[in-house]
Amino acid sequence: MTWHEVLVVTLVVLVLLGAVPVLAGLFQYLLVPVHAWRNHLDRSAPYLPRVVVIVPAWNEGAVLAPSLERLMHLEYPPDRLRVLVVDDASTDDTPDVVLAKAAEHPGRIVHLRREQGGQGKAHTLNHGIAHALADDWMQALLIMDADVIYRPDSLRRMTRHLADDEVGAVTAFIREGSGRPGSVARFVGYEYVTAQAAARRAQNVMGAMACLAGGAQLHSRANLEAIGGRIDTSTLAEDTYSTFLTQLDGRRVVFEPAAVVLAEEPDSVRALWKQRVRWARGNVQITRTFSDVWFRRPWPLRRGGQRLGSFTFGFVWFAVYLLPVAMSAAAVGLVGLWFVAQTTALTAFQALWWVAVAAYVFVTVTTLLLDRETARRTWFQGLTFPGLLALVVMTAAWFPGLWEDRIPALFGLQMTATGRGVWQLVLYAWPLLAMLAARLVRTVEGVPVLRVLSVPLLYLIGFGPLLCAITLDAYVKQWRGAATTWDKTVKTGRVVG
């Protein structure tokens, strides 16, 4: 092969890398219907263990009262449910709120005060776990966030899976539940259906779970003791760490989609950025910590074994983990091909975006059908998730010449050769340009006189590229060794149960 042929092949491979996350997404969604037959319900049974609920709380006075009240009215035997609120040295009225609720429900709600706060959620949880393990009463432990609202039947739907002693932990479906969500919260609501209701169903089918939801993770006592009786404090993704340890120790982790938990999610780009940088940095830490797990033969420790080491789970994990890299590689490959082999560049561009369009239509329709309640609130955000400008790129791939010839001709215009070249380069580089432009949304939102433009910009650029930009920022921060402090997401009590 000549050097030119080698270069073309290399650039085509870069473009193909951009299709990997799309194929991984399609693979997961194709498994969703299989969940109707391949799930854990056949091995579950009515089971109501004695449950201790741990609620970590730092300045949560605005959201705690309704969360605690809903816990007291769950469809669960009152004598089998206790709540420990671990007050992380709050400086607001959190202690007063908890003590008032404890007086209303004596013996069922307990206030635990930490005098040294600010060490992070994991430290706060460990304070409560040590208290819960101090006697033999507890049979299962539920970890939740202070702002979440549990649907009345959610806990008993989760505990039924613990009737199978091969199950170590169960997680629920966290749904965005703000009464009047703004655009960012609506995007998050749609995303949660894809990342939880769909992806975790697929993971149930694969037999390997990526993460217990931080606001809804139920552990059996046996599992909690087996993984060390505490939550890991060395990572920003303590919930994922516990999920991996549970499965590596031979117990299953199950997602229960019928257990619905409502939560308030960030409704600004800057707040979302702060939250997701923490999550993404935690995933980097997890990927490194469990480096000996990936793509290894599953260990058949028990019936079904654990499948974290399977090819399918590793394929999905790294497709998401390296999504910004894949998008950047595709853009670099297409732009490079434009300079050395324009015909090949056009063919590769159309092929890549035909796959992307097919995935976009299939995933969007399936997502909206999967959770009708969320669909009614977020259908527009689902349609515009990749960004309005990305829809322009899709139509350019599906209908060659539409934007270069047909639309200008409607106005009596004709695109010049230079303009055509610039337009093609923008189309080819769009995945990378979108991630760069996503930072502009965050910047604009932080300038008071320009803030009104942030939402229109978000719809133009897309929520998907925004999440990729956040992930890329997290990777850079982790590479630079930024401090791993746990930065709390502020909640204001907008959940309507």
Tab-separated table of C-alpha atoms in Angstrom:
chain	number	residue	atom	x	y	z
A	1	MET	CA	0.000	0.000	0.000
A	2	THR	CA	1.143	3.522	-0.733
A	3	TRP	CA	1.352	6.121	2.036
A	4	HIS	CA	-1.767	7.770	0.579
A	5	GLU	CA	-3.740	4.523	0.833
A	6	VAL	CA	-2.502	3.953	4.379
A	7	LEU	CA	-3.618	7.473	5.308
A	8	VAL	CA	-7.071	6.967	3.781
A	9	VAL	CA	-7.557	3.639	5.573
A	10	THR	CA	-6.459	5.199	8.882
A	11	LEU	CA	-8.911	8.070	8.485
A	12	VAL	CA	-11.737	5.678	7.574
A	13	VAL	CA	-10.996	3.683	10.751
A	14	LEU	CA	-11.307	6.907	12.760
A	15	VAL	CA	-14.722	7.503	11.201
A	16	LEU	CA	-15.772	3.950	12.016
A	17	LEU	CA	-14.859	4.575	15.665
A	18	GLY	CA	-17.575	7.208	15.694
A	19	ALA	CA	-20.151	4.536	14.895
A	20	VAL	CA	-19.208	2.332	17.868
A	21	PRO	CA	-21.217	4.253	20.526
A	22	VAL	CA	-24.202	4.355	18.160
A	23	LEU	CA	-24.049	0.582	17.694
A	24	ALA	CA	-23.668	0.085	21.457
A	25	GLY	CA	-26.792	2.167	22.037
A	26	LEU	CA	-28.726	0.166	19.462
A	27	PHE	CA	-27.509	-3.074	21.019
A	28	GLN	CA	-28.830	-2.046	24.436
A	29	TYR	CA	-32.186	-0.967	23.048
A	30	LEU	CA	-32.592	-4.234	21.169
A	31	LEU	CA	-32.277	-6.006	24.533
A	32	VAL	CA	-35.042	-3.940	26.154
A	33	PRO	CA	-37.946	-6.082	24.821
A	34	VAL	CA	-36.067	-9.216	25.921
A	35	HIS	CA	-36.449	-7.978	29.504
A	36	ALA	CA	-40.120	-8.968	29.363
A	37	TRP	CA	-38.965	-12.607	29.457
A	38	ARG	CA	-35.455	-12.441	30.904
A	39	ASN	CA	-35.819	-10.718	34.269
A	40	HIS	CA	-35.659	-11.645	37.916
A	41	LEU	CA	-39.394	-11.667	38.658
A	42	ASP	CA	-39.633	-15.447	38.381
A	43	ARG	CA	-37.226	-15.766	41.339
A	44	SER	CA	-38.738	-12.977	43.443
A	45	ALA	CA	-41.461	-13.458	46.072
A	46	PRO	CA	-43.367	-11.400	48.641
A	47	TYR	CA	-40.718	-10.493	51.195
A	48	LEU	CA	-40.803	-7.729	53.796
A	49	PRO	CA	-37.495	-7.669	55.689
A	50	ARG	CA	-36.723	-5.207	58.468
A	51	VAL	CA	-35.350	-2.217	56.578
A	52	VAL	CA	-33.210	0.640	57.843
A	53	VAL	CA	-33.263	3.697	55.579
A	54	ILE	CA	-30.230	5.973	55.664
A	55	VAL	CA	-30.730	9.556	54.523
A	56	PRO	CA	-27.533	11.635	54.263
A	57	ALA	CA	-28.380	15.293	54.869
A	58	TRP	CA	-26.325	18.444	54.652
A	59	ASN	CA	-28.445	21.609	54.684
A	60	GLU	CA	-31.499	19.750	53.380
A	61	GLY	CA	-34.134	21.581	55.416
A	62	ALA	CA	-35.993	22.666	52.278
A	63	VAL	CA	-36.555	19.116	51.019
A	64	LEU	CA	-36.439	16.709	53.967
A	65	ALA	CA	-39.936	17.004	55.423
A	66	PRO	CA	-41.899	15.680	52.408
A	67	SER	CA	-39.348	12.918	51.786
A	68	LEU	CA	-39.592	11.685	55.369
A	69	GLU	CA	-43.376	11.957	55.403
A	70	ARG	CA	-43.635	9.856	52.247
A	71	LEU	CA	-41.390	7.212	53.810
A	72	MET	CA	-43.730	7.022	56.773
A	73	HIS	CA	-46.662	6.332	54.444
A	74	LEU	CA	-45.090	3.665	52.263
A	75	GLU	CA	-47.059	0.480	51.672
A	76	TYR	CA	-44.770	-1.289	54.097
A	77	PRO	CA	-45.299	-2.569	57.661
A	78	PRO	CA	-44.501	0.359	59.994
A	79	ASP	CA	-42.831	-1.928	62.519
A	80	ARG	CA	-40.382	-3.120	59.845
A	81	LEU	CA	-39.113	0.275	58.727
A	82	ARG	CA	-36.765	2.685	60.510
A	83	VAL	CA	-35.190	5.857	59.147
A	84	LEU	CA	-31.786	7.226	60.170
A	85	VAL	CA	-31.176	10.795	59.045
A	86	VAL	CA	-27.431	11.423	59.177
A	87	ASP	CA	-27.040	15.169	59.623
A	88	ASP	CA	-23.648	16.140	58.187
A	89	ALA	CA	-23.111	19.154	60.472
A	90	SER	CA	-25.849	21.142	58.729
A	91	THR	CA	-25.961	24.888	59.297
A	92	ASP	CA	-29.604	25.389	58.257
A	93	ASP	CA	-32.801	24.106	59.908
A	94	THR	CA	-32.158	20.457	58.980
A	95	PRO	CA	-31.903	19.331	62.655
A	96	ASP	CA	-35.189	21.072	63.540
A	97	VAL	CA	-36.992	19.489	60.566
A	98	VAL	CA	-35.762	15.999	61.445
A	99	LEU	CA	-36.489	16.329	65.161
A	100	ALA	CA	-40.011	17.556	64.405
A	101	LYS	CA	-40.654	14.536	62.198
A	102	ALA	CA	-39.082	12.241	64.803
A	103	ALA	CA	-41.547	13.611	67.376
A	104	GLU	CA	-44.440	12.868	65.010
A	105	HIS	CA	-43.176	9.312	64.405
A	106	PRO	CA	-41.399	8.246	67.614
A	107	GLY	CA	-39.024	5.339	67.243
A	108	ARG	CA	-39.304	5.320	63.456
A	109	ILE	CA	-37.184	8.384	62.607
A	110	VAL	CA	-33.817	8.949	64.285
A	111	HIS	CA	-31.585	12.029	64.000
A	112	LEU	CA	-27.835	11.293	63.938
A	113	ARG	CA	-25.603	14.360	64.059
A	114	ARG	CA	-22.039	14.454	62.743
A	115	GLU	CA	-20.065	17.268	64.289
A	116	GLN	CA	-17.386	17.125	61.587
A	117	GLY	CA	-19.080	17.550	58.227
A	118	GLY	CA	-17.998	18.306	54.692
A	119	GLN	CA	-16.051	15.080	54.119
A	120	GLY	CA	-18.427	13.831	51.436
A	121	LYS	CA	-21.486	11.659	51.020
A	122	ALA	CA	-19.647	8.361	51.550
A	123	HIS	CA	-18.366	9.409	54.978
A	124	THR	CA	-21.855	10.528	55.940
A	125	LEU	CA	-23.338	7.206	54.831
A	126	ASN	CA	-20.717	5.226	56.744
A	127	HIS	CA	-21.669	7.015	59.952
A	128	GLY	CA	-25.234	5.769	59.530
A	129	ILE	CA	-24.232	2.287	58.343
A	130	ALA	CA	-22.080	1.753	61.446
A	131	HIS	CA	-25.082	2.691	63.591
A	132	ALA	CA	-27.393	0.352	61.635
A	133	LEU	CA	-25.002	-2.602	61.863
A	134	ALA	CA	-24.498	-2.153	65.600
A	135	ASP	CA	-27.423	-4.476	66.358
A	136	ASP	CA	-29.155	-7.406	64.692
A	137	TRP	CA	-32.475	-5.697	63.918
A	138	MET	CA	-31.668	-4.643	60.353
A	139	GLN	CA	-32.116	-7.195	57.570
A	140	ALA	CA	-31.790	-4.795	54.631
A	141	LEU	CA	-30.453	-1.280	54.163
A	142	LEU	CA	-31.903	1.349	51.842
A	143	ILE	CA	-29.684	4.283	50.870
A	144	MET	CA	-31.523	7.319	49.497
A	145	ASP	CA	-31.079	11.040	48.932
A	146	ALA	CA	-32.765	13.645	51.080
A	147	ASP	CA	-34.853	15.122	48.273
A	148	VAL	CA	-36.327	12.001	46.680
A	149	ILE	CA	-39.945	10.916	46.955
A	150	TYR	CA	-40.695	7.180	46.960
A	151	ARG	CA	-43.907	6.023	45.332
A	152	PRO	CA	-46.039	4.129	47.915
A	153	ASP	CA	-45.346	0.667	46.477
A	154	SER	CA	-41.710	1.229	45.519
A	155	LEU	CA	-39.974	-0.300	48.531
A	156	ARG	CA	-41.959	-3.546	48.597
A	157	ARG	CA	-41.355	-3.911	44.855
A	158	MET	CA	-37.642	-3.697	45.588
A	159	THR	CA	-37.544	-5.981	48.629
A	160	ARG	CA	-39.278	-8.858	46.801
A	161	HIS	CA	-36.054	-9.475	44.872
A	162	LEU	CA	-34.146	-10.034	48.124
A	163	ALA	CA	-36.236	-13.173	48.649
A	164	ASP	CA	-33.629	-14.720	46.348
A	165	ASP	CA	-30.468	-14.986	48.442
A	166	GLU	CA	-28.362	-14.747	45.289
A	167	VAL	CA	-29.410	-11.094	44.992
A	168	GLY	CA	-27.252	-8.695	46.961
A	169	ALA	CA	-28.708	-5.351	45.940
A	170	VAL	CA	-31.653	-3.817	44.125
A	171	THR	CA	-32.055	-0.414	42.534
A	172	ALA	CA	-35.116	1.547	41.429
A	173	PHE	CA	-36.012	3.845	38.537
A	174	ILE	CA	-35.132	7.447	39.403
A	175	ARG	CA	-37.522	9.687	37.491
A	176	GLU	CA	-37.233	13.483	37.263
A	177	GLY	CA	-40.183	14.666	39.343
A	178	SER	CA	-40.112	18.463	39.534
A	179	GLY	CA	-43.535	20.075	39.509
A	180	ARG	CA	-42.664	22.631	36.847
A	181	PRO	CA	-39.331	21.597	35.303
A	182	GLY	CA	-37.422	23.943	33.030
A	183	SER	CA	-35.694	22.912	29.824
A	184	VAL	CA	-32.566	21.446	31.441
A	185	ALA	CA	-34.599	19.366	33.912
A	186	ARG	CA	-36.845	18.143	31.080
A	187	PHE	CA	-33.781	17.045	29.105
A	188	VAL	CA	-32.545	15.210	32.218
A	189	GLY	CA	-35.956	13.579	32.592
A	190	TYR	CA	-35.756	12.229	29.049
A	191	GLU	CA	-32.132	11.169	29.520
A	192	TYR	CA	-33.026	9.235	32.676
A	193	VAL	CA	-35.400	7.054	30.686
A	194	THR	CA	-32.574	6.166	28.289
A	195	ALA	CA	-29.926	5.745	30.994
A	196	GLN	CA	-32.109	3.892	33.489
A	197	ALA	CA	-35.459	2.579	32.264
A	198	ALA	CA	-33.865	1.332	29.034
A	199	ALA	CA	-30.171	0.766	29.767
A	200	ARG	CA	-30.711	-0.966	33.105
A	201	ARG	CA	-33.334	-3.268	31.655
A	202	ALA	CA	-30.694	-4.243	29.094
A	203	GLN	CA	-28.162	-4.753	31.881
A	204	ASN	CA	-30.620	-7.022	33.689
A	205	VAL	CA	-30.692	-9.106	30.514
A	206	MET	CA	-26.884	-9.088	30.232
A	207	GLY	CA	-26.564	-10.112	33.874
A	208	ALA	CA	-24.282	-7.229	34.815
A	209	MET	CA	-25.343	-3.908	36.338
A	210	ALA	CA	-23.225	-0.773	35.900
A	211	CYS	CA	-24.534	1.241	38.824
A	212	LEU	CA	-27.008	1.264	41.674
A	213	ALA	CA	-28.837	4.596	41.605
A	214	GLY	CA	-27.384	6.722	44.403
A	215	GLY	CA	-30.835	7.772	45.595
A	216	ALA	CA	-32.368	4.288	45.584
A	217	GLN	CA	-30.054	1.414	46.463
A	218	LEU	CA	-31.255	-1.457	48.610
A	219	HIS	CA	-28.693	-3.887	50.060
A	220	SER	CA	-29.272	-7.093	51.949
A	221	ARG	CA	-27.468	-7.149	55.276
A	222	ALA	CA	-25.411	-10.128	54.111
A	223	ASN	CA	-24.266	-8.225	51.041
A	224	LEU	CA	-23.464	-5.079	52.988
A	225	GLU	CA	-21.305	-7.020	55.433
A	226	ALA	CA	-19.629	-8.981	52.610
A	227	ILE	CA	-18.463	-5.836	50.816
A	228	GLY	CA	-16.898	-4.497	53.993
A	229	GLY	CA	-19.785	-2.981	55.948
A	230	ARG	CA	-19.057	0.465	54.602
A	231	ILE	CA	-19.116	2.624	51.482
A	232	ASP	CA	-15.835	3.310	49.704
A	233	THR	CA	-14.513	6.822	50.335
A	234	SER	CA	-11.700	6.850	47.786
A	235	THR	CA	-13.855	7.516	44.743
A	236	LEU	CA	-16.424	10.052	43.568
A	237	ALA	CA	-18.635	7.170	42.358
A	238	GLU	CA	-19.265	5.340	45.605
A	239	ASP	CA	-22.528	3.858	44.321
A	240	THR	CA	-20.816	2.306	41.275
A	241	TYR	CA	-18.004	1.005	43.471
A	242	SER	CA	-20.499	-0.832	45.708
A	243	THR	CA	-22.280	-2.173	42.619
A	244	PHE	CA	-19.074	-3.700	41.262
A	245	LEU	CA	-18.027	-5.146	44.625
A	246	THR	CA	-21.413	-6.812	45.060
A	247	GLN	CA	-21.199	-8.572	41.702
A	248	LEU	CA	-17.536	-9.493	42.021
A	249	ASP	CA	-18.382	-11.154	45.326
A	250	GLY	CA	-20.881	-13.387	43.505
A	251	ARG	CA	-24.219	-11.689	44.165
A	252	ARG	CA	-26.593	-10.226	41.612
A	253	VAL	CA	-27.656	-6.619	41.316
A	254	VAL	CA	-31.196	-6.172	39.990
A	255	PHE	CA	-32.952	-3.162	38.494
A	256	GLU	CA	-36.660	-2.950	39.356
A	257	PRO	CA	-38.318	-0.656	36.781
A	258	ALA	CA	-41.697	-0.728	38.543
A	259	ALA	CA	-40.208	0.865	41.679
A	260	VAL	CA	-40.395	4.557	40.822
A	261	VAL	CA	-38.593	7.235	42.828
A	262	LEU	CA	-39.073	10.910	42.042
A	263	ALA	CA	-36.141	13.280	42.302
A	264	GLU	CA	-35.319	16.924	41.664
A	265	GLU	CA	-32.602	17.317	39.054
A	266	PRO	CA	-30.483	20.348	38.110
A	267	ASP	CA	-32.338	22.932	36.057
A	268	SER	CA	-29.366	24.966	34.901
A	269	VAL	CA	-26.405	24.052	32.721
A	270	ARG	CA	-23.899	25.188	35.334
A	271	ALA	CA	-25.466	23.064	38.088
A	272	LEU	CA	-25.677	20.094	35.724
A	273	TRP	CA	-22.055	20.589	34.712
A	274	LYS	CA	-20.919	20.458	38.337
A	275	GLN	CA	-22.929	17.302	39.038
A	276	ARG	CA	-21.927	15.395	35.921
A	277	VAL	CA	-18.229	16.265	36.153
A	278	ARG	CA	-18.276	14.543	39.536
A	279	TRP	CA	-20.036	11.499	38.064
A	280	ALA	CA	-17.705	11.254	35.070
A	281	ARG	CA	-14.578	11.589	37.193
A	282	GLY	CA	-15.938	8.813	39.373
A	283	ASN	CA	-16.316	6.600	36.300
A	284	VAL	CA	-12.675	7.252	35.384
A	285	GLN	CA	-11.658	6.137	38.869
A	286	ILE	CA	-13.857	3.034	38.653
A	287	THR	CA	-12.475	2.093	35.226
A	288	ARG	CA	-8.936	2.239	36.563
A	289	THR	CA	-9.659	0.560	39.897
A	290	PHE	CA	-11.324	-2.427	38.240
A	291	SER	CA	-8.951	-2.618	35.269
A	292	ASP	CA	-8.493	-6.369	35.799
A	293	VAL	CA	-12.238	-6.966	35.245
A	294	TRP	CA	-12.700	-5.756	31.681
A	295	PHE	CA	-13.170	-8.341	28.931
A	296	ARG	CA	-12.293	-11.273	31.177
A	297	ARG	CA	-14.192	-14.553	31.171
A	298	PRO	CA	-17.108	-14.362	33.658
A	299	TRP	CA	-16.556	-16.243	36.888
A	300	PRO	CA	-19.388	-18.758	37.517
A	301	LEU	CA	-19.395	-18.170	41.269
A	302	ARG	CA	-23.100	-18.865	41.612
A	303	ARG	CA	-26.053	-19.583	39.377
A	304	GLY	CA	-25.631	-17.141	36.509
A	305	GLY	CA	-22.301	-15.938	37.876
A	306	GLN	CA	-21.279	-12.336	37.480
A	307	ARG	CA	-20.808	-10.992	33.984
A	308	LEU	CA	-18.913	-7.760	34.534
A	309	GLY	CA	-16.065	-9.344	32.588
A	310	SER	CA	-18.189	-10.252	29.587
A	311	PHE	CA	-17.480	-8.761	26.182
A	312	THR	CA	-21.001	-7.345	25.881
A	313	PHE	CA	-20.870	-5.427	29.156
A	314	GLY	CA	-17.355	-4.160	28.466
A	315	PHE	CA	-18.401	-3.080	24.974
A	316	VAL	CA	-21.299	-1.027	26.348
A	317	TRP	CA	-19.259	0.429	29.241
A	318	PHE	CA	-16.388	1.661	27.070
A	319	ALA	CA	-18.687	2.865	24.287
A	320	VAL	CA	-20.217	5.277	26.798
A	321	TYR	CA	-16.944	5.939	28.617
A	322	LEU	CA	-15.119	6.902	25.410
A	323	LEU	CA	-18.043	8.607	23.652
A	324	PRO	CA	-16.358	12.056	23.431
A	325	VAL	CA	-13.217	10.417	22.055
A	326	ALA	CA	-15.226	8.511	19.437
A	327	MET	CA	-17.069	11.673	18.355
A	328	SER	CA	-13.803	13.582	18.050
A	329	ALA	CA	-12.172	10.724	16.120
A	330	ALA	CA	-15.049	10.639	13.615
A	331	ALA	CA	-14.802	14.387	13.036
A	332	VAL	CA	-11.025	14.258	12.577
A	333	GLY	CA	-11.368	11.310	10.212
A	334	LEU	CA	-13.993	12.987	8.018
A	335	VAL	CA	-12.143	16.309	7.847
A	336	GLY	CA	-8.908	14.496	7.022
A	337	LEU	CA	-10.629	12.523	4.264
A	338	TRP	CA	-11.999	15.766	2.800
A	339	PHE	CA	-8.424	16.885	2.142
A	340	VAL	CA	-7.096	13.598	0.718
A	341	ALA	CA	-10.090	11.706	-0.724
A	342	GLN	CA	-13.255	13.774	-1.067
A	343	THR	CA	-15.368	11.053	-2.640
A	344	THR	CA	-14.490	8.674	0.180
A	345	ALA	CA	-15.203	11.463	2.685
A	346	LEU	CA	-18.711	11.970	1.315
A	347	THR	CA	-19.440	8.236	1.334
A	348	ALA	CA	-18.142	7.855	4.908
A	349	PHE	CA	-20.110	10.918	6.064
A	350	GLN	CA	-23.355	9.627	4.610
A	351	ALA	CA	-22.831	6.112	5.977
A	352	LEU	CA	-22.001	7.376	9.475
A	353	TRP	CA	-24.997	9.684	9.663
A	354	TRP	CA	-27.387	7.182	8.107
A	355	VAL	CA	-26.530	4.878	10.998
A	356	ALA	CA	-26.907	7.807	13.416
A	357	VAL	CA	-30.307	8.773	11.999
A	358	ALA	CA	-31.603	5.205	12.173
A	359	ALA	CA	-30.430	4.953	15.786
A	360	TYR	CA	-31.880	8.365	16.634
A	361	VAL	CA	-35.338	7.456	15.305
A	362	PHE	CA	-35.370	3.986	16.895
A	363	VAL	CA	-34.062	5.124	20.292
A	364	THR	CA	-36.315	8.195	20.458
A	365	VAL	CA	-39.506	6.296	19.606
A	366	THR	CA	-38.654	3.439	21.980
A	367	THR	CA	-37.802	5.835	24.802
A	368	LEU	CA	-41.036	7.778	24.458
A	369	LEU	CA	-43.035	4.534	24.432
A	370	LEU	CA	-41.135	3.073	27.391
A	371	ASP	CA	-42.251	5.717	29.880
A	372	ARG	CA	-45.459	7.398	28.745
A	373	GLU	CA	-45.588	9.667	31.794
A	374	THR	CA	-42.168	11.156	31.091
A	375	ALA	CA	-42.929	11.242	27.359
A	376	ARG	CA	-45.836	13.611	27.942
A	377	ARG	CA	-43.479	16.028	29.696
A	378	THR	CA	-40.364	15.659	27.562
A	379	TRP	CA	-41.339	14.625	24.019
A	380	PHE	CA	-39.918	17.837	22.550
A	381	GLN	CA	-36.652	17.406	24.451
A	382	GLY	CA	-36.476	13.848	23.131
A	383	LEU	CA	-36.850	15.023	19.540
A	384	THR	CA	-34.230	17.765	19.996
A	385	PHE	CA	-31.815	15.765	22.196
A	386	PRO	CA	-29.002	15.723	19.568
A	387	GLY	CA	-29.614	19.422	18.809
A	388	LEU	CA	-31.478	21.233	16.062
A	389	LEU	CA	-28.231	21.768	14.184
A	390	ALA	CA	-27.518	18.034	14.346
A	391	LEU	CA	-30.887	17.488	12.658
A	392	VAL	CA	-29.622	19.730	9.855
A	393	VAL	CA	-26.538	17.511	9.559
A	394	MET	CA	-28.771	14.423	9.447
A	395	THR	CA	-30.884	15.826	6.635
A	396	ALA	CA	-27.707	16.761	4.757
A	397	ALA	CA	-26.652	13.105	4.926
A	398	TRP	CA	-30.071	11.770	3.943
A	399	PHE	CA	-30.715	14.265	1.167
A	400	PRO	CA	-27.437	15.198	-0.575
A	401	GLY	CA	-27.550	18.647	-2.136
A	402	LEU	CA	-30.534	19.814	-0.058
A	403	TRP	CA	-28.707	22.601	1.762
A	404	GLU	CA	-26.055	23.280	-0.880
A	405	ASP	CA	-28.328	23.490	-3.942
A	406	ARG	CA	-32.068	23.105	-3.435
A	407	ILE	CA	-32.694	25.469	-0.535
A	408	PRO	CA	-30.457	28.285	-1.909
A	409	ALA	CA	-32.195	27.864	-5.286
A	410	LEU	CA	-35.538	28.684	-3.644
A	411	PHE	CA	-34.178	32.167	-3.029
A	412	GLY	CA	-32.458	32.486	-6.359
A	413	LEU	CA	-29.032	31.896	-4.857
A	414	GLN	CA	-26.172	29.590	-5.749
A	415	MET	CA	-23.453	28.413	-3.374
A	416	THR	CA	-19.902	29.116	-4.504
A	417	ALA	CA	-17.227	26.441	-4.638
A	418	THR	CA	-15.546	27.979	-1.571
A	419	GLY	CA	-18.832	28.119	0.312
A	420	ARG	CA	-19.562	24.504	-0.595
A	421	GLY	CA	-16.172	23.426	0.757
A	422	VAL	CA	-16.646	25.336	4.026
A	423	TRP	CA	-20.148	23.907	4.406
A	424	GLN	CA	-18.900	20.355	3.922
A	425	LEU	CA	-16.120	20.866	6.463
A	426	VAL	CA	-18.632	22.155	9.022
A	427	LEU	CA	-20.857	19.126	8.424
A	428	TYR	CA	-17.940	16.725	8.757
A	429	ALA	CA	-16.562	18.398	11.881
A	430	TRP	CA	-19.934	18.898	13.559
A	431	PRO	CA	-19.549	16.262	16.349
A	432	LEU	CA	-16.396	18.008	17.544
A	433	LEU	CA	-17.704	21.523	16.915
A	434	ALA	CA	-20.857	20.731	18.913
A	435	MET	CA	-18.836	19.712	21.967
A	436	LEU	CA	-16.785	22.894	21.746
A	437	ALA	CA	-19.923	24.996	21.297
A	438	ALA	CA	-21.536	23.334	24.328
A	439	ARG	CA	-19.095	25.168	26.571
A	440	LEU	CA	-20.517	28.380	25.127
A	441	VAL	CA	-23.917	27.516	26.617
A	442	ARG	CA	-22.361	27.292	30.075
A	443	THR	CA	-20.498	30.563	29.575
A	444	VAL	CA	-23.558	32.420	28.310
A	445	GLU	CA	-25.674	31.163	31.216
A	446	GLY	CA	-23.182	32.687	33.641
A	447	VAL	CA	-23.493	36.204	32.144
A	448	PRO	CA	-26.667	37.903	33.472
A	449	VAL	CA	-27.343	40.005	30.370
A	450	LEU	CA	-26.900	36.981	28.070
A	451	ARG	CA	-28.577	34.313	30.221
A	452	VAL	CA	-31.806	34.479	28.219
A	453	LEU	CA	-29.872	33.082	25.228
A	454	SER	CA	-28.651	29.973	27.027
A	455	VAL	CA	-31.811	27.886	26.514
A	456	PRO	CA	-32.145	28.614	22.756
A	457	LEU	CA	-28.440	27.790	22.396
A	458	LEU	CA	-28.961	24.534	24.267
A	459	TYR	CA	-31.682	23.459	21.832
A	460	LEU	CA	-29.522	24.431	18.856
A	461	ILE	CA	-26.378	22.636	20.035
A	462	GLY	CA	-28.101	19.750	21.802
A	463	PHE	CA	-28.156	18.104	25.189
A	464	GLY	CA	-26.188	15.089	23.947
A	465	PRO	CA	-23.177	17.187	22.867
A	466	LEU	CA	-23.433	19.059	26.179
A	467	LEU	CA	-23.096	15.795	28.127
A	468	CYS	CA	-20.102	14.826	25.959
A	469	ALA	CA	-18.463	18.192	26.618
A	470	ILE	CA	-18.964	17.724	30.356
A	471	THR	CA	-17.458	14.239	30.194
A	472	LEU	CA	-14.462	15.541	28.266
A	473	ASP	CA	-13.977	18.284	30.867
A	474	ALA	CA	-14.095	15.637	33.606
A	475	TYR	CA	-11.403	13.588	31.886
A	476	VAL	CA	-9.156	16.636	31.638
A	477	LYS	CA	-9.705	17.480	35.309
A	478	GLN	CA	-8.939	13.914	36.331
A	479	TRP	CA	-5.806	13.854	34.172
A	480	ARG	CA	-4.622	17.106	35.750
A	481	GLY	CA	-5.176	15.691	39.224
A	482	ALA	CA	-7.873	18.131	40.342
A	483	ALA	CA	-9.061	17.811	43.941
A	484	THR	CA	-11.586	15.003	44.427
A	485	THR	CA	-13.925	16.887	46.724
A	486	TRP	CA	-17.592	15.898	46.784
A	487	ASP	CA	-19.455	18.962	45.508
A	488	LYS	CA	-23.083	18.803	46.604
A	489	THR	CA	-25.917	19.523	44.164
A	490	VAL	CA	-28.243	22.059	45.775
A	491	LYS	CA	-31.938	21.074	45.825
A	492	THR	CA	-34.858	23.400	46.465
A	493	GLY	CA	-37.818	21.082	47.001
A	494	ARG	CA	-39.506	21.160	43.587
A	495	VAL	CA	-40.514	17.494	43.552
A	496	VAL	CA	-44.235	16.850	43.419
A	497	GLY	CA	-45.047	13.348	44.630
